[in-house]
XYZ file of C-alpha atoms in Angstrom:
441
model
C -214.301 68.603 45.400
C -216.164 69.897 42.344
C -214.414 71.410 39.293
C -216.313 74.606 40.001
C -214.858 74.843 43.506
C -211.350 74.168 42.179
C -211.623 76.899 39.583
C -212.919 79.320 42.222
C -209.947 78.489 44.508
C -207.463 79.079 41.638
C -208.982 82.498 41.000
C -208.423 83.467 44.649
C -204.750 82.301 44.652
C -201.981 84.896 44.170
C -200.425 84.397 40.714
C -196.661 83.865 40.468
C -194.772 87.056 39.473
C -193.631 87.458 35.873
C -189.940 86.629 35.269
C -189.466 89.621 32.955
C -190.884 91.971 35.588
C -188.492 90.580 38.202
C -185.615 90.910 35.749
C -186.493 94.570 35.135
C -186.628 95.273 38.878
C -183.245 93.603 39.352
C -181.776 95.643 36.478
C -182.920 98.850 38.184
C -181.315 97.771 41.457
C -178.140 96.740 39.594
C -177.849 100.210 38.072
C -178.200 101.809 41.491
C -175.647 99.370 42.933
C -173.145 100.486 40.258
C -173.848 104.120 41.173
C -173.212 103.263 44.832
C -169.835 101.746 43.967
C -168.906 104.955 42.116
C -170.071 107.101 45.043
C -167.940 105.017 47.388
C -164.864 105.414 45.183
C -165.358 109.210 45.149
C -166.074 109.532 48.896
C -163.563 111.735 50.721
C -165.195 112.528 54.072
C -167.257 110.857 56.764
C -170.299 112.792 55.499
C -169.745 111.323 52.035
C -169.609 107.854 53.542
C -172.792 108.578 55.533
C -174.519 109.424 52.246
C -173.277 106.197 50.661
C -174.493 104.243 53.685
C -177.937 105.887 53.542
C -178.294 105.152 49.825
C -177.064 101.606 50.444
C -179.843 101.054 52.969
C -182.466 102.212 50.444
C -181.105 100.006 47.662
C -180.858 97.016 50.015
C -184.489 97.478 51.065
C -185.595 97.641 47.427
C -183.661 94.478 46.621
C -185.140 92.695 49.628
C -188.638 93.733 48.522
C -188.280 91.873 45.218
C -190.144 88.602 45.745
C -188.962 85.497 43.920
C -190.746 82.162 44.414
C -188.819 79.390 46.129
C -187.379 76.661 43.874
C -189.626 73.633 43.338
C -189.268 70.784 45.794
C -187.513 67.606 44.763
C -190.041 64.825 44.028
C -190.295 61.984 46.523
C -190.243 59.458 43.728
C -186.747 59.128 42.223
C -188.265 58.267 38.850
C -190.066 61.597 38.663
C -188.291 64.545 37.059
C -187.638 67.701 39.062
C -190.095 70.410 37.956
C -188.608 73.158 35.792
C -187.619 76.274 37.716
C -188.335 79.388 35.607
C -186.873 81.669 38.304
C -183.411 80.099 38.610
C -181.570 82.824 36.665
C -183.254 85.759 38.408
C -182.669 84.058 41.767
C -178.940 83.782 40.962
C -178.853 87.424 39.853
C -180.578 88.455 43.092
C -177.854 86.658 45.058
C -175.102 88.367 43.020
C -176.623 91.763 43.769
C -176.724 90.917 47.482
C -172.993 90.154 47.270
C -172.342 93.436 45.409
C -174.137 95.409 48.120
C -172.212 93.494 50.793
C -168.997 94.601 49.031
C -170.144 98.247 49.173
C -170.949 97.852 52.869
C -167.481 96.397 53.492
C -165.925 99.189 51.444
C -167.645 101.836 53.581
C -166.315 100.171 56.718
C -162.788 100.003 55.247
C -162.768 103.698 54.296
C -164.160 105.046 57.557
C -161.855 106.561 60.051
C -159.332 106.298 61.393
C -161.081 107.127 64.661
C -159.889 108.116 68.078
C -161.688 104.990 69.316
C -159.253 102.894 67.236
C -156.333 104.504 69.065
C -157.964 103.899 72.435
C -158.589 100.256 71.507
C -154.868 99.868 70.672
C -153.873 101.361 74.031
C -156.347 99.168 75.930
C -155.097 96.103 74.071
C -151.505 96.908 75.010
C -152.521 97.495 78.646
C -154.369 94.160 78.709
C -151.317 92.339 77.350
C -149.030 94.000 79.892
C -151.352 92.997 82.733
C -152.032 89.420 81.642
C -148.490 88.347 80.692
C -145.786 86.912 82.938
C -142.650 88.945 82.212
C -138.965 88.311 82.758
C -136.844 91.010 84.391
C -135.480 91.845 80.953
C -139.042 92.116 79.655
C -140.093 94.496 82.436
C -137.320 96.901 81.564
C -138.178 96.652 77.881
C -141.800 97.487 78.738
C -140.672 100.503 80.781
C -138.764 101.776 77.777
C -141.478 101.196 75.167
C -144.177 102.795 77.307
C -141.865 105.726 78.023
C -141.287 106.274 74.305
C -145.038 106.088 73.621
C -145.796 108.570 76.425
C -143.315 111.073 75.024
C -144.674 110.788 71.482
C -148.343 110.950 72.521
C -147.643 113.948 74.778
C -146.022 115.747 71.856
C -148.894 114.914 69.497
C -151.631 116.012 71.928
C -149.684 118.870 73.521
C -150.018 117.331 76.991
C -147.622 116.025 79.635
C -147.947 112.326 80.419
C -145.616 110.461 82.771
C -145.318 107.012 84.320
C -147.688 106.446 87.235
C -146.200 106.271 90.727
C -146.565 102.644 91.831
C -144.201 100.270 93.580
C -145.027 97.457 91.171
C -143.781 98.320 87.667
C -146.429 96.319 85.776
C -149.241 97.950 87.788
C -147.727 101.354 87.090
C -147.552 100.643 83.374
C -151.183 99.480 83.234
C -152.401 102.512 85.172
C -150.395 104.816 82.908
C -151.859 103.308 79.743
C -155.373 103.665 81.167
C -154.667 107.390 81.692
C -153.414 107.629 78.094
C -156.725 106.213 76.847
C -158.662 108.743 78.909
C -156.493 111.610 77.621
C -157.101 110.627 73.993
C -160.839 110.266 74.604
C -161.065 113.727 76.195
C -159.211 115.291 73.241
C -162.414 114.929 71.182
C -160.614 114.198 67.904
C -162.709 114.426 64.741
C -162.072 111.719 62.074
C -162.126 114.290 59.253
C -160.480 117.424 60.629
C -158.045 115.584 62.918
C -157.218 112.683 60.592
C -153.468 113.443 60.592
C -153.382 113.576 64.391
C -155.252 110.280 64.660
C -152.916 108.702 62.090
C -149.893 109.839 64.101
C -151.403 108.426 67.292
C -152.187 105.129 65.570
C -148.607 104.869 64.357
C -147.367 105.445 67.901
C -149.808 102.988 69.481
C -148.965 100.396 66.822
C -145.314 100.697 67.841
C -146.427 100.483 71.474
C -148.315 97.258 70.816
C -145.441 95.805 68.816
C -143.068 96.699 71.615
C -145.293 94.940 74.130
C -145.511 91.935 71.786
C -141.727 91.742 71.551
C -140.826 92.379 75.185
C -139.335 89.279 76.798
C -142.055 87.138 78.346
C -141.407 83.792 79.965
C -143.062 82.010 77.050
C -140.616 83.645 74.620
C -137.451 82.302 76.143
C -137.260 79.070 74.139
C -137.626 80.785 70.757
C -135.245 83.576 71.687
C -132.650 81.100 72.870
C -132.884 79.248 69.565
C -132.446 82.472 67.617
C -129.572 83.528 69.836
C -127.758 80.284 69.062
C -128.434 80.773 65.347
C -126.714 84.149 65.552
C -129.845 86.197 64.881
C -128.923 88.761 67.551
C -125.212 88.949 66.711
C -125.800 92.051 64.581
C -126.777 93.995 67.722
C -124.224 95.491 70.065
C -126.420 94.479 72.985
C -129.392 92.116 73.023
C -131.253 94.667 75.138
C -131.336 97.197 72.315
C -135.068 97.710 72.132
C -136.952 95.956 70.688
C -134.292 93.352 69.893
C -136.143 91.236 67.296
C -137.405 94.153 65.266
C -134.107 95.991 65.397
C -132.194 92.844 64.454
C -134.606 92.278 61.566
C -133.940 95.802 60.255
C -130.185 95.255 60.413
C -130.413 91.891 58.659
C -132.510 93.470 55.912
C -129.979 96.273 55.487
C -127.131 93.770 55.307
C -129.008 91.526 52.863
C -129.131 88.564 55.262
C -132.229 86.999 53.738
C -131.644 83.692 55.522
C -131.945 85.461 58.895
C -135.149 87.232 57.858
C -136.576 83.864 56.802
C -135.442 82.356 60.107
C -137.338 85.068 61.987
C -140.435 84.518 59.824
C -140.335 80.801 60.590
C -139.565 81.151 64.298
C -141.848 83.835 65.718
C -145.514 83.082 66.340
C -146.320 86.765 66.087
C -148.552 88.559 63.580
C -146.453 91.676 64.062
C -143.156 89.941 63.276
C -144.697 88.052 60.342
C -145.928 91.325 58.868
C -142.534 93.025 59.190
C -140.631 89.972 57.924
C -142.828 89.828 54.824
C -142.413 93.566 54.247
C -138.627 93.183 54.540
C -138.621 90.299 52.053
C -140.647 92.406 49.630
C -138.090 95.193 49.781
C -135.188 92.762 49.447
C -136.666 90.943 46.433
C -134.439 87.908 46.991
C -135.297 84.679 45.137
C -134.591 82.696 48.302
C -137.968 83.914 49.585
C -139.958 82.344 46.720
C -140.730 79.025 48.436
C -141.921 80.423 51.808
C -143.895 83.177 50.061
C -145.449 80.599 47.745
C -146.577 78.590 50.770
C -148.310 81.678 52.154
C -149.705 82.581 48.716
C -151.319 79.142 48.570
C -153.199 80.225 51.709
C -154.364 83.360 49.828
C -152.029 85.701 51.723
C -152.104 88.914 49.666
C -148.923 90.308 51.275
C -146.998 87.215 50.191
C -148.426 87.557 46.678
C -147.146 91.140 46.593
C -143.672 89.884 47.595
C -143.698 87.351 44.750
C -144.448 90.251 42.419
C -141.556 92.251 43.878
C -139.187 89.305 43.373
C -140.374 89.211 39.766
C -139.244 85.702 38.806
C -141.575 83.785 36.474
C -141.274 80.560 38.455
C -143.751 78.051 36.971
C -145.178 77.164 40.386
C -145.708 80.823 41.238
C -147.408 81.629 37.939
C -149.672 78.566 38.155
C -150.743 79.511 41.677
C -151.431 83.147 40.837
C -153.299 82.433 37.613
C -155.779 80.377 39.653
C -156.649 83.525 41.626
C -157.238 85.787 38.625
C -160.857 84.835 38.023
C -163.374 84.857 40.858
C -162.944 84.975 44.598
C -162.046 87.830 46.894
C -161.687 91.191 45.144
C -158.551 92.192 47.071
C -156.937 88.851 46.234
C -157.662 89.338 42.526
C -156.224 92.866 42.480
C -153.001 91.832 44.259
C -152.689 88.857 41.922
C -153.111 90.942 38.768
C -150.514 93.430 39.977
C -148.058 90.646 40.854
C -148.480 88.869 37.509
C -147.766 92.119 35.708
C -144.595 92.663 37.726
C -143.485 89.064 37.118
C -144.127 89.369 33.370
C -145.276 85.806 32.763
C -146.458 85.208 29.147
C -148.688 82.356 30.375
C -150.821 84.915 32.209
C -151.792 86.941 29.123
C -154.904 84.985 28.145
C -156.469 84.554 31.622
C -155.745 88.197 32.449
C -157.198 89.426 29.139
C -160.427 87.602 29.990
C -160.819 89.903 33.007
C -161.235 92.946 30.740
C -164.946 92.145 30.644
C -165.353 91.591 34.401
C -168.358 93.233 36.043
C -166.161 95.083 38.541
C -164.465 98.182 37.059
C -161.523 97.927 39.480
C -160.790 94.407 38.195
C -160.960 95.609 34.590
C -158.603 98.461 35.475
C -156.065 96.185 37.202
C -156.289 93.665 34.350
C -155.554 96.392 31.779
C -152.505 97.588 33.711
C -151.288 94.032 34.109
C -151.487 93.532 30.341
C -149.553 96.758 29.836
C -146.735 95.383 31.981
C -146.869 92.024 30.171
C -146.472 93.906 26.878
C -148.016 91.320 24.577
C -149.044 92.925 21.262
C -151.966 90.502 20.940
C -153.754 92.544 23.603
C -153.654 95.827 21.640
C -157.095 95.305 20.075
C -158.949 94.334 23.278
C -157.280 97.199 25.161
C -158.224 99.628 22.386
C -161.801 98.351 22.557
C -161.798 98.872 26.335
C -160.538 102.425 25.858
C -163.283 103.080 23.324
C -166.273 101.381 24.955
C -165.925 101.153 28.728
C -168.293 103.317 30.763
C -165.749 103.839 33.576
C -163.172 106.537 32.823
C -160.675 105.092 35.299
C -160.780 101.804 33.379
C -160.350 103.676 30.083
C -157.350 105.567 31.473
C -155.808 102.256 32.580
C -156.323 100.845 29.080
C -154.623 103.929 27.580
C -151.717 103.566 30.035
C -151.376 99.879 29.118
C -151.249 100.647 25.405
C -148.482 103.182 26.059
C -146.519 100.557 27.952
C -146.790 98.156 25.005
C -145.409 101.065 22.984
C -145.694 99.842 19.397
C -146.859 102.295 16.739
C -150.263 100.591 16.541
C -150.671 100.730 20.313
C -149.720 104.403 20.501
C -151.956 105.312 17.550
C -154.881 103.762 19.400
C -154.328 106.264 22.247
C -153.428 109.507 20.464
C -156.928 109.976 19.026
C -158.256 110.684 22.546
C -156.465 114.019 23.032
C -159.860 115.751 23.433
C -161.423 113.037 25.566
C -163.983 113.857 28.242
C -161.700 112.387 30.916
C -158.540 114.282 31.902
C -156.594 111.096 32.692
C -157.295 109.744 29.214
C -156.303 113.080 27.657
C -153.012 112.981 29.561
C -152.252 109.458 28.316
C -153.043 110.552 24.758
C -150.588 113.448 25.043
C -147.875 111.136 26.364
C -148.549 108.672 23.550
C -148.175 111.477 21.007
C -144.850 112.463 22.601
C -143.664 108.844 22.389
C -144.525 108.717 18.696
C -142.742 111.980 17.964
C -139.745 110.973 20.064
């Protein structure tokens, strides 16, 4: 091929886009992504969330429209060097923005509802479990009771009159009754905004219904229950048939401070419901005996277990080492729970890694990090917290920094807050007034 033909072909080829132009386009999308996150945080109604979702679709389309060349192919010859990739940084930034928009999408989903459909799903799930499980005689009577309680509560909430279906076979009657409950809720036409309290009340009732079904005595439960019975788990009940026995026994053991029995239940039951309530009980009890089992769950990134470790508040070296590993990077919810727990524990070893999060891209992480440092109370963090209060663009973050400085409570820390008495943000003003009162007092 002649040089002339080659030059003509090069002129017809589409030139690669300029890196600076791509970077500018990504910066514009990044700014809109930050605005979306703020809109999501301020959203109060379904209409607000619809607006966020519509804006999210536009921003996502704009991000998708930004074209970045593929990375160069690896050479076949091992002795040849891989060609330089001038688009590596903008490609990484593009991926980070995709993740940020995914977080907004997940946040919209988390904030929506609750919906009447969620209640109906709970009822249908309970009905399916009742129908598909082989029950003992004891379990059938427990089911009769739990469904009866749910019918009474749902009737009161909806202003209707629901009763157990007339059927010779109890399980069939229970399933038919729960199907009618689902229909009744559907026909009520509950709105997620105006009827949110009603839907919440129904969800609470159906959650108890599902937990009651989970805990009713099925044939497969007998071995575990027999083990617990021999361990004395049920001895706190006047009668084992007090419904539901496991949950009620758990409540009594918590009240009596029997942490070993709560841990026995956590270890014995293969039930998400019982695990959740055992962990909640351990969090309220705050007993050091729960550190090891909670640490095992924390090592599997269980945020509820991390919260319990914070409630216990013991600066166990293993606990602190595990939690510090979660401070930087990873799931946002995990990081927030970890920062809160480290603050409650008060571990000095956490000061430096937590302080590094004051410059995180996510304002909620910066806010949680500031509050964690306030609880840790290390005076070395006064200057970075004061800088955060002065410079951060997010007023919630600034208010958290002011709160943290007040918790540290030295004269220097309080002085750094009092100068913001006329701040643009009310929360910062309020912290400044409290700091002034602390100084005077």
